[in-house]
CSV table of C-alpha atoms and ligand atoms in Angstrom, one decimal:
chain,number,residue,atom,x,y,z
A,1,MET,CA,2.7,4.9,-14.2
A,2,ASN,CA,6.5,4.5,-14.8
A,3,SER,CA,7.6,1.1,-16.2
A,4,PRO,CA,10.0,-0.5,-13.8
A,5,SER,CA,12.8,-0.6,-16.4
A,6,THR,CA,12.7,3.3,-16.7
A,7,ARG,CA,12.5,4.1,-13.1
A,8,ARG,CA,15.5,6.0,-11.8
A,9,ILE,CA,16.0,6.5,-8.1
A,10,VAL,CA,18.7,8.6,-6.3
A,11,LEU,CA,19.3,7.1,-2.9
A,12,GLY,CA,21.1,9.4,-0.5
A,13,VAL,CA,22.7,7.7,2.5
A,14,THR,CA,23.7,10.0,5.4
A,15,GLY,CA,25.7,9.2,8.6
A,16,GLY,CA,23.7,6.9,11.0
A,17,ILE,CA,23.8,3.3,12.1
A,18,ALA,CA,20.7,2.6,9.9
A,19,ALA,CA,22.8,3.1,6.9
A,20,TYR,CA,23.4,-0.7,6.7
A,21,LYS,CA,19.7,-1.0,6.0
A,22,ALA,CA,20.1,1.2,2.9
A,23,ALA,CA,21.9,-1.7,1.4
A,24,GLU,CA,18.9,-3.9,1.7
A,25,LEU,CA,16.6,-1.1,0.3
A,26,THR,CA,19.0,-0.8,-2.7
A,27,ARG,CA,18.6,-4.5,-3.4
A,28,LEU,CA,14.8,-4.3,-3.1
A,29,LEU,CA,14.7,-1.5,-5.6
A,30,VAL,CA,17.0,-3.0,-8.0
A,31,LYS,CA,15.2,-6.3,-7.8
A,32,ASP,CA,12.0,-4.4,-8.8
A,33,GLY,CA,13.7,-3.1,-11.9
A,34,ALA,CA,14.8,0.4,-10.7
A,35,ASP,CA,18.0,2.1,-11.8
A,36,VAL,CA,19.5,3.1,-8.5
A,37,HIS,CA,22.1,5.8,-8.1
A,38,VAL,CA,23.6,6.1,-4.6
A,39,VAL,CA,25.0,9.2,-3.1
A,40,LEU,CA,26.9,8.7,0.1
A,41,THR,CA,27.7,11.6,2.4
A,42,GLN,CA,30.9,11.7,4.3
A,43,GLY,CA,29.0,10.6,7.5
A,44,GLY,CA,27.3,7.9,5.6
A,45,ALA,CA,30.7,6.6,4.3
A,46,HIS,CA,31.8,6.1,8.0
A,47,PHE,CA,29.2,3.4,8.3
A,48,VAL,CA,29.0,1.6,5.0
A,49,THR,CA,31.5,1.8,2.0
A,50,PRO,CA,30.8,2.7,-1.6
A,51,VAL,CA,31.8,-0.8,-2.7
A,52,THR,CA,28.7,-2.2,-1.0
A,53,PHE,CA,26.4,0.0,-2.9
A,54,GLN,CA,28.2,-0.3,-6.1
A,55,ALA,CA,27.9,-4.1,-6.0
A,56,LEU,CA,24.2,-3.9,-5.2
A,57,SER,CA,23.2,-1.2,-7.5
A,58,GLY,CA,25.5,-1.9,-10.5
A,59,ASN,CA,26.2,1.8,-10.7
A,60,ARG,CA,29.1,3.9,-9.6
A,61,VAL,CA,28.6,5.5,-6.2
A,62,TRP,CA,28.8,9.3,-5.8
A,63,THR,CA,30.5,10.8,-2.7
A,64,ASP,CA,32.0,14.1,-3.8
A,65,LEU,CA,30.6,17.3,-5.0
A,66,TRP,CA,33.9,18.0,-6.6
A,67,ASP,CA,34.3,14.8,-8.5
A,68,ALA,CA,35.1,15.7,-12.0
A,69,SER,CA,34.4,12.3,-13.6
A,70,MET,CA,30.7,13.1,-14.6
A,71,GLN,CA,30.3,14.8,-17.8
A,72,ASN,CA,30.4,18.6,-17.4
A,73,ASN,CA,31.4,18.0,-13.7
A,74,MET,CA,27.7,18.4,-12.9
A,75,ALA,CA,26.7,15.5,-10.8
A,76,HIS,CA,24.7,17.7,-8.5
A,77,ILE,CA,22.4,18.6,-11.5
A,78,ASP,CA,22.7,15.5,-13.8
A,79,LEU,CA,21.8,12.8,-11.2
A,80,THR,CA,18.2,14.0,-10.6
A,81,ARG,CA,17.4,14.6,-14.4
A,82,GLY,CA,15.0,12.0,-15.4
A,83,ALA,CA,14.8,10.6,-11.9
A,84,GLN,CA,11.5,9.7,-10.3
A,85,ALA,CA,12.6,10.5,-6.8
A,86,VAL,CA,15.4,11.2,-4.4
A,87,VAL,CA,15.2,9.0,-1.3
A,88,VAL,CA,17.3,9.8,1.7
A,89,ALA,CA,17.6,6.8,4.0
A,90,PRO,CA,18.8,7.2,6.6
A,91,ALA,CA,18.2,10.9,6.9
A,92,SER,CA,20.2,12.3,10.0
A,93,ALA,CA,19.0,15.2,12.1
A,94,ASP,CA,22.0,17.1,10.6
A,95,PHE,CA,21.0,16.5,7.0
A,96,LEU,CA,17.3,17.4,7.8
A,97,ALA,CA,18.4,20.7,9.3
A,98,LYS,CA,20.6,21.5,6.3
A,99,LEU,CA,17.7,20.5,3.9
A,100,ALA,CA,15.1,22.5,5.8
A,101,ASN,CA,17.3,25.6,5.5
A,102,GLY,CA,18.2,25.2,1.9
A,103,MET,CA,21.9,24.6,2.6
A,104,ALA,CA,24.0,23.1,-0.1
A,105,ASP,CA,27.5,22.3,1.2
A,106,ASP,CA,27.9,18.7,-0.1
A,107,LEU,CA,26.7,16.7,-3.1
A,108,LEU,CA,23.5,15.4,-1.5
A,109,THR,CA,22.2,18.6,-0.2
A,110,THR,CA,23.1,20.4,-3.4
A,111,LEU,CA,21.3,17.8,-5.6
A,112,CYS,CA,18.3,17.9,-3.4
A,113,LEU,CA,18.1,21.7,-3.8
A,114,ALA,CA,18.7,21.4,-7.6
A,115,ARG,CA,16.1,18.7,-8.3
A,116,PRO,CA,13.3,19.5,-10.8
A,117,ARG,CA,10.3,20.2,-8.6
A,118,GLN,CA,7.8,20.8,-11.4
A,119,GLN,CA,7.0,19.2,-14.7
A,120,VAL,CA,8.4,21.4,-17.5
A,121,ASP,CA,6.3,21.1,-20.7
A,122,GLY,CA,6.1,17.3,-20.3
A,123,ALA,CA,9.8,17.1,-21.2
A,124,GLN,CA,11.2,16.8,-17.7
A,125,HIS,CA,9.5,14.9,-14.9
A,126,ALA,CA,9.2,16.3,-11.4
A,127,CYS,CA,11.4,14.5,-9.0
A,128,ALA,CA,9.9,13.9,-5.6
A,129,LEU,CA,12.0,14.0,-2.4
A,130,LEU,CA,11.4,11.4,0.3
A,131,VAL,CA,13.4,11.3,3.6
A,132,ALA,CA,13.4,8.5,6.1
A,133,PRO,CA,14.6,10.2,9.5
A,134,ALA,CA,16.8,8.0,11.7
A,135,MET,CA,18.1,9.3,15.0
A,136,ASN,CA,18.0,9.0,18.8
A,137,ARG,CA,14.6,9.7,20.3
A,138,GLN,CA,15.7,12.8,22.1
A,139,MET,CA,17.3,14.2,18.9
A,140,TRP,CA,13.9,13.4,17.0
A,141,ASP,CA,11.7,15.0,19.9
A,142,ASN,CA,14.0,18.2,20.0
A,143,PRO,CA,12.0,21.2,19.0
A,144,ALA,CA,14.7,22.1,16.5
A,145,THR,CA,14.2,18.8,14.6
A,146,GLN,CA,10.5,19.0,14.8
A,147,ARG,CA,10.6,22.6,13.4
A,148,ASN,CA,12.7,21.3,10.6
A,149,ILE,CA,10.4,18.4,9.8
A,150,ALA,CA,7.3,20.8,9.8
A,151,ARG,CA,9.1,23.1,7.5
A,152,LEU,CA,10.1,20.2,5.1
A,153,ARG,CA,6.5,19.0,5.0
A,154,GLU,CA,5.4,22.5,4.0
A,155,ASP,CA,8.0,22.5,1.3
A,156,GLY,CA,6.4,19.2,-0.2
A,157,VAL,CA,9.1,16.8,1.2
A,158,VAL,CA,7.6,13.3,2.0
A,159,ILE,CA,8.6,12.2,5.5
A,160,LEU,CA,8.7,8.4,5.8
A,161,GLY,CA,8.4,7.3,9.4
A,162,PRO,CA,10.2,7.3,11.7
A,163,GLY,CA,9.2,4.2,13.4
A,164,CYS,CA,9.1,3.6,17.2
A,165,GLY,CA,11.1,0.9,19.1
A,166,GLU,CA,14.4,-0.1,20.5
A,167,GLN,CA,17.4,2.1,19.3
A,168,ALA,CA,21.0,1.3,18.6
A,169,CYS,CA,21.8,3.5,21.6
A,170,GLY,CA,20.0,1.2,24.0
A,171,GLU,CA,17.1,3.7,24.4
A,172,SER,CA,13.5,3.2,23.2
A,173,GLY,CA,11.2,5.5,21.4
A,174,ASP,CA,10.5,7.4,18.2
A,175,GLY,CA,13.4,7.9,15.7
A,176,ARG,CA,14.0,4.3,14.3
A,177,MET,CA,14.3,4.3,10.6
A,178,LEU,CA,11.5,2.4,8.9
A,179,GLU,CA,12.5,-1.2,7.7
A,180,PRO,CA,13.7,-1.5,4.2
A,181,GLU,CA,10.5,-3.3,3.0
A,182,GLU,CA,8.4,-0.5,4.5
A,183,LEU,CA,10.4,2.1,2.8
A,184,PHE,CA,10.3,0.1,-0.5
A,185,GLU,CA,6.4,0.0,-0.2
A,186,GLU,CA,6.3,3.8,0.4
A,187,ILE,CA,8.5,4.6,-2.6
A,188,ILE,CA,6.4,2.4,-4.9
A,189,ALA,CA,3.2,4.0,-3.5
A,190,GLN,CA,4.5,7.5,-4.1
A,191,SER,CA,4.9,6.7,-7.8
A,192,GLN,CA,1.3,5.6,-8.4
A,193,PRO,CA,-1.2,8.0,-10.0
A,194,LYS,CA,-3.3,9.7,-7.3
A,195,VAL,CA,-6.7,8.9,-8.8
A,196,LEU,CA,-8.5,8.5,-5.5
A,197,SER,CA,-6.9,11.5,-3.7
A,198,GLY,CA,-9.0,12.9,-0.9
A,199,ARG,CA,-11.4,9.9,-1.2
A,200,ARG,CA,-12.4,7.7,1.8
A,201,VAL,CA,-12.5,3.9,1.0
A,202,LEU,CA,-14.1,1.2,3.1
A,203,LEU,CA,-13.3,-2.5,2.1
A,204,THR,CA,-14.2,-5.9,3.4
A,205,ALA,CA,-11.7,-8.8,2.9
A,206,GLY,CA,-11.1,-12.4,3.7
A,207,PRO,CA,-13.6,-15.0,4.7
A,208,THR,CA,-15.9,-14.9,7.7
A,209,PHE,CA,-16.0,-17.6,10.4
A,210,GLU,CA,-19.4,-18.8,11.7
A,211,PRO,CA,-18.9,-20.8,15.0
A,212,ILE,CA,-20.7,-24.1,15.5
A,213,ASP,CA,-19.2,-24.6,19.0
A,214,PRO,CA,-16.0,-23.2,20.6
A,215,VAL,CA,-13.7,-25.2,18.3
A,216,ARG,CA,-15.6,-25.7,15.1
A,217,GLY,CA,-17.2,-23.4,12.5
A,218,ILE,CA,-18.2,-22.8,8.9
A,219,THR,CA,-16.0,-20.7,6.7
A,220,ASN,CA,-15.2,-19.9,3.0
A,221,SER,CA,-11.9,-20.5,1.2
A,222,SER,CA,-10.5,-17.1,0.9
A,223,SER,CA,-6.9,-15.9,1.5
A,224,GLY,CA,-7.8,-12.2,1.7
A,225,LYS,CA,-5.0,-11.5,-0.8
A,226,MET,CA,-7.3,-9.7,-3.4
A,227,GLY,CA,-8.9,-7.5,-0.7
A,228,TYR,CA,-5.6,-6.6,0.9
A,229,ALA,CA,-4.2,-5.8,-2.5
A,230,LEU,CA,-7.1,-3.6,-3.2
A,231,ALA,CA,-6.7,-1.8,0.2
A,232,ARG,CA,-3.0,-1.2,-0.7
A,233,ALA,CA,-3.8,0.0,-4.2
A,234,ALA,CA,-6.4,2.5,-2.9
A,235,ARG,CA,-4.1,3.8,-0.4
A,236,GLU,CA,-1.4,4.2,-3.0
A,237,ALA,CA,-3.9,6.1,-5.1
A,238,GLY,CA,-4.3,8.7,-2.4
A,239,ALA,CA,-7.3,7.5,-0.5
A,240,SER,CA,-7.7,7.1,3.2
A,241,VAL,CA,-8.6,3.4,3.7
A,242,THR,CA,-10.3,1.3,6.2
A,243,LEU,CA,-10.2,-2.5,5.8
A,244,VAL,CA,-12.8,-4.7,7.6
A,245,SER,CA,-11.1,-8.0,7.7
A,246,GLY,CA,-12.2,-11.6,8.4
A,247,PRO,CA,-9.6,-14.0,9.9
A,248,VAL,CA,-6.5,-14.1,7.6
A,249,ALA,CA,-2.8,-14.5,7.9
A,250,LEU,CA,-1.7,-11.3,6.0
A,251,THR,CA,0.1,-8.2,7.0
A,252,THR,CA,-2.0,-4.9,7.0
A,253,PRO,CA,-0.8,-2.7,4.1
A,254,ARG,CA,1.0,0.5,5.4
A,255,GLY,CA,-1.2,3.4,6.2
A,256,VAL,CA,-4.4,1.3,6.1
A,257,GLY,CA,-6.7,1.2,9.1
A,258,ARG,CA,-7.8,-2.4,9.9
A,259,VAL,CA,-10.7,-3.7,11.9
A,260,ASP,CA,-10.7,-7.4,12.6
A,261,VAL,CA,-14.0,-9.3,12.7
A,262,GLN,CA,-15.0,-13.0,12.7
A,263,THR,CA,-18.6,-13.5,11.8
A,264,ALA,CA,-20.7,-12.0,8.9
A,265,ARG,CA,-22.8,-10.2,11.5
A,266,ASP,CA,-19.7,-8.6,13.0
A,267,MET,CA,-18.6,-7.6,9.7
A,268,ARG,CA,-21.9,-6.2,8.8
A,269,ASN,CA,-22.0,-4.2,12.0
A,270,ALA,CA,-18.4,-2.9,11.5
A,271,VAL,CA,-19.3,-1.8,8.0
A,272,MET,CA,-22.6,-0.1,8.8
A,273,ALA,CA,-20.9,1.8,11.7
A,274,ARG,CA,-18.4,3.3,9.2
A,275,VAL,CA,-20.0,3.4,5.9
A,276,GLY,CA,-21.5,7.0,6.3
A,277,ASP,CA,-18.0,8.4,6.5
A,278,ASN,CA,-16.9,6.8,3.2
A,279,ASP,CA,-17.1,7.7,-0.5
A,280,ILE,CA,-16.5,4.1,-1.9
A,281,PHE,CA,-17.3,0.7,-0.6
A,282,ILE,CA,-15.5,-2.3,-2.1
A,283,ALA,CA,-17.0,-5.6,-0.9
A,284,VAL,CA,-14.2,-8.3,-1.5
A,285,ALA,CA,-14.9,-10.5,1.3
A,286,ALA,CA,-16.2,-14.0,0.8
A,287,VAL,CA,-18.9,-13.8,3.4
A,288,ALA,CA,-20.6,-17.1,4.6
A,289,ASP,CA,-24.0,-17.1,3.2
A,290,TYR,CA,-25.3,-19.1,6.3
A,291,ARG,CA,-24.5,-19.5,9.9
A,292,PRO,CA,-25.5,-22.2,12.4
A,293,ALA,CA,-28.9,-21.2,13.9
A,294,GLN,CA,-27.4,-22.2,17.4
A,295,VAL,CA,-23.9,-22.0,18.7
A,296,ALA,CA,-23.2,-24.8,21.3
A,297,GLU,CA,-21.7,-23.4,24.5
A,298,HIS,CA,-19.3,-26.3,24.9
A,299,LYS,CA,-17.6,-28.6,22.4
A,300,ILE,CA,-20.0,-31.1,20.9
A,301,LYS,CA,-18.9,-34.6,21.8
A,302,LYS,CA,-18.2,-37.1,19.1
A,303,SER,CA,-20.5,-39.9,18.4
A,304,ARG,CA,-21.3,-42.3,15.6
A,305,GLU,CA,-24.7,-40.8,15.0
A,306,SER,CA,-25.3,-38.5,12.1
A,307,ARG,CA,-26.2,-34.9,13.0
A,308,ALA,CA,-28.3,-32.2,11.4
A,309,LEU,CA,-27.1,-28.6,11.4
A,310,THR,CA,-29.8,-25.9,11.0
A,311,LEU,CA,-28.5,-22.9,9.2
A,312,GLU,CA,-29.9,-19.4,8.9
A,313,ALA,CA,-29.1,-16.8,6.3
A,314,ASN,CA,-26.5,-14.1,7.0
A,315,PRO,CA,-27.0,-10.5,6.1
A,316,ASP,CA,-26.0,-9.5,2.6
A,317,ILE,CA,-23.7,-6.6,3.5
A,318,LEU,CA,-23.1,-5.3,0.0
A,319,ALA,CA,-26.9,-5.3,-0.8
A,320,GLU,CA,-27.7,-3.4,2.4
A,321,VAL,CA,-25.0,-0.8,1.8
A,322,ALA,CA,-26.1,-0.3,-1.8
A,323,ALA,CA,-29.7,0.1,-0.7
A,324,LEU,CA,-28.9,3.0,1.7
A,325,PRO,CA,-30.6,6.4,0.8
A,326,LYS,CA,-27.2,7.8,0.0
A,327,PRO,CA,-25.0,4.9,-0.8
A,328,PRO,CA,-21.3,5.3,-1.5
A,329,PHE,CA,-20.0,4.2,-4.8
A,330,CYS,CA,-20.3,0.4,-4.4
A,331,VAL,CA,-18.0,-2.3,-6.0
A,332,GLY,CA,-18.7,-6.0,-5.7
A,333,PHE,CA,-16.8,-9.1,-6.4
A,334,ALA,CA,-18.2,-12.3,-8.1
A,335,ALA,CA,-16.3,-15.5,-7.7
A,336,GLU,CA,-17.9,-18.1,-9.8
A,337,SER,CA,-17.1,-21.6,-10.8
A,338,GLU,CA,-18.9,-21.5,-14.1
A,339,ARG,CA,-20.9,-19.1,-16.4
A,340,LEU,CA,-19.0,-16.1,-15.1
A,341,GLU,CA,-20.5,-13.5,-17.4
A,342,GLU,CA,-24.1,-14.4,-16.8
A,343,TYR,CA,-23.9,-14.8,-13.0
A,344,ALA,CA,-21.6,-11.7,-12.4
A,345,SER,CA,-23.9,-9.5,-14.5
A,346,ALA,CA,-27.0,-10.8,-12.8
A,347,LYS,CA,-25.5,-10.1,-9.4
A,348,ARG,CA,-24.5,-6.5,-10.3
A,349,ILE,CA,-28.0,-5.8,-11.3
A,350,ALA,CA,-29.6,-7.6,-8.3
A,351,LYS,CA,-27.4,-5.7,-5.9
A,352,ARG,CA,-27.8,-2.5,-7.9
A,353,ILE,CA,-24.1,-1.6,-7.9
A,354,PRO,CA,-22.2,0.3,-10.7
A,355,LEU,CA,-19.2,-2.1,-10.9
A,356,ILE,CA,-18.6,-5.8,-10.2
A,357,VAL,CA,-15.3,-7.6,-10.6
A,358,GLY,CA,-15.8,-11.2,-11.6
A,359,ASN,CA,-13.3,-14.1,-11.7
A,360,LEU,CA,-13.4,-17.8,-12.0
A,361,VAL,CA,-12.5,-19.5,-8.7
A,362,GLN,CA,-10.3,-21.9,-10.4
A,363,GLU,CA,-8.1,-19.0,-11.6
A,364,GLY,CA,-7.8,-16.8,-8.5
A,365,LEU,CA,-8.6,-18.6,-5.3
A,366,GLY,CA,-5.6,-18.5,-2.9
A,367,ALA,CA,-3.2,-17.7,-5.7
A,368,ASP,CA,-1.0,-14.6,-6.2
A,369,ASP,CA,-2.2,-14.0,-9.7
A,370,ASN,CA,-5.8,-13.3,-10.9
A,371,ARG,CA,-7.7,-13.0,-14.2
A,372,VAL,CA,-10.7,-10.9,-13.8
A,373,ILE,CA,-13.5,-9.3,-15.9
A,374,LEU,CA,-15.0,-5.9,-15.0
A,375,PHE,CA,-18.8,-5.5,-15.5
A,376,ASP,CA,-20.6,-2.1,-15.6
A,377,ASP,CA,-23.4,-0.4,-17.4
A,378,ASN,CA,-21.4,-0.4,-20.5
A,379,GLY,CA,-20.8,-4.2,-20.6
A,380,SER,CA,-17.7,-6.2,-19.8
A,381,THR,CA,-14.0,-5.6,-19.9
A,382,PRO,CA,-11.5,-8.4,-19.4
A,383,LEU,CA,-8.2,-7.4,-17.7
A,384,ALA,CA,-5.0,-9.2,-18.6
A,385,PRO,CA,-4.0,-11.9,-16.1
A,386,ALA,CA,-1.6,-10.4,-13.6
A,387,GLY,CA,-0.4,-10.4,-10.0
A,388,LYS,CA,-3.2,-9.4,-7.6
A,389,LEU,CA,-1.6,-6.0,-6.7
A,390,ASP,CA,-1.4,-5.2,-10.5
A,391,VAL,CA,-5.1,-6.2,-11.0
A,392,ALA,CA,-6.0,-4.2,-7.9
A,393,ARG,CA,-4.3,-1.1,-9.3
A,394,GLN,CA,-6.3,-1.5,-12.6
A,395,VAL,CA,-9.5,-1.9,-10.7
A,396,VAL,CA,-8.8,1.3,-8.6
A,397,ALA,CA,-7.9,3.2,-11.9
A,398,ARG,CA,-11.3,2.1,-13.2
A,399,ILE,CA,-13.1,3.3,-10.1
A,400,GLY,CA,-11.3,6.6,-10.3
A,401,ARG,CA,-12.4,7.1,-13.9
A,402,MET,CA,-15.9,6.1,-13.0
A,403,ILE,CA,-16.4,8.5,-10.1
A,404,ASP,CA,-14.6,11.3,-11.7
A,405,PRO,CA,-14.4,11.0,-15.5
A,406,HIS,CA,-12.7,14.5,-15.9
A,407,ARG,CA,-9.8,13.9,-13.6
B,501,LIG,O1,-21.7,-14.1,-2.3
B,501,LIG,P1,-22.0,-13.3,-3.5
B,501,LIG,O2,-21.6,-14.0,-4.7
B,501,LIG,O3,-23.4,-12.8,-3.6
B,501,LIG,O4,-21.0,-12.1,-3.3
B,501,LIG,C1,-21.1,-11.0,-4.3
B,501,LIG,C2,-20.5,-9.8,-3.5
B,501,LIG,O5,-21.4,-9.5,-2.4
B,501,LIG,C3,-19.2,-9.8,-3.0
B,501,LIG,O6,-18.7,-8.5,-3.3
B,501,LIG,C4,-19.4,-10.0,-1.5
B,501,LIG,O7,-18.3,-9.4,-0.7
B,501,LIG,C5,-20.6,-9.3,-1.3
B,501,LIG,N1,-21.4,-10.1,-0.2
B,501,LIG,C6,-21.7,-9.4,1.1
B,501,LIG,N2,-22.4,-10.0,2.0
B,501,LIG,C7,-22.8,-11.3,1.9
B,501,LIG,C8,-22.5,-11.9,0.7
B,501,LIG,C9,-21.8,-11.4,-0.3
B,501,LIG,O8,-21.3,-8.3,1.2
B,501,LIG,N3,-23.5,-11.9,2.8
């Protein structure tokens, strides 16, 4: 994993109205610690000026193949050396056509062609090429553009989007550039080690909600943040990911399939219907252990009398999956308020799972950070306290090592 301080990104901006969004993308990358070098094509410079990108990136902006100010007059070579990626956003139909045909008639096309595509003796990093198409829907649908896109994919170029929706021309359809936050997430994902490449991962996240009547119910305190971070980390690591989610107010990570459920029994049914297609099951959800034995059809009226609520046990989804004849690799979570080591280890053994992630609820619940301990057959490993996405990436790395120690 590159440390943020050493990440160098070359951002190409070609001619399209979405060029103004590249300014926000620059800001997001710089805020994350990347060293961003912007290359504006002649078309791009009609929409935004170099000064905008210079102010946001803190680096000079390149526009001209014949600019003699770089050492050796070799901007088209030097800019991508040591770079993690060239990102072209927006990428116009014209730029994509040139790229697909190996043309090199300006600085951006030339540096794309000249970028290092393989690692050479560990001395030089391979530099990925990601493009974010942005154009009118007819231009995008045109067979010529589609041919170019297919060829670029074959060449290993990563195509980000395009999205669908209203376009600056007033039409609506495919061809909108992805939003800067979406592009940022994709660029970060691209740089993560692909330790789960080709694997299928099923997760549960969030709380469940067990109705008492049409307006009341029993639930657990769970923001869903850890489960969503794990879904994102698994997808970044190359897995195809399905997230079975209880009621939460979170955005689905890009590229993750989401199934919404409410009760523990809904969650169990959604998991059991899909688990056979998956290699890994990660149960992060805070499933309600009990549900009301009866759900009132109408709102229970208030009275001064005390009331008794009869509860019955919910299915234990993780235990049921782990007990399948051919279970996937199962990972559980244990949120405890005391004696973490003892309770988490006991749960791992009781549920017969290879890995459990334990945390003290006082340290993780609802927060953006978490401090966890991993328990497996070899004992316990505490991870340093970190943001939930960082913790999730470390858990994914551990799962990757456990299922494939030689990778
Ligand atoms: O609730 P408990 O502490 O047993 O949770 C441990 C693990 O089991 C968690 O990973 C949780 O998602 C999972 N679990 C489950 N179904 C339940 C209860 C817990 O899948 N009914």
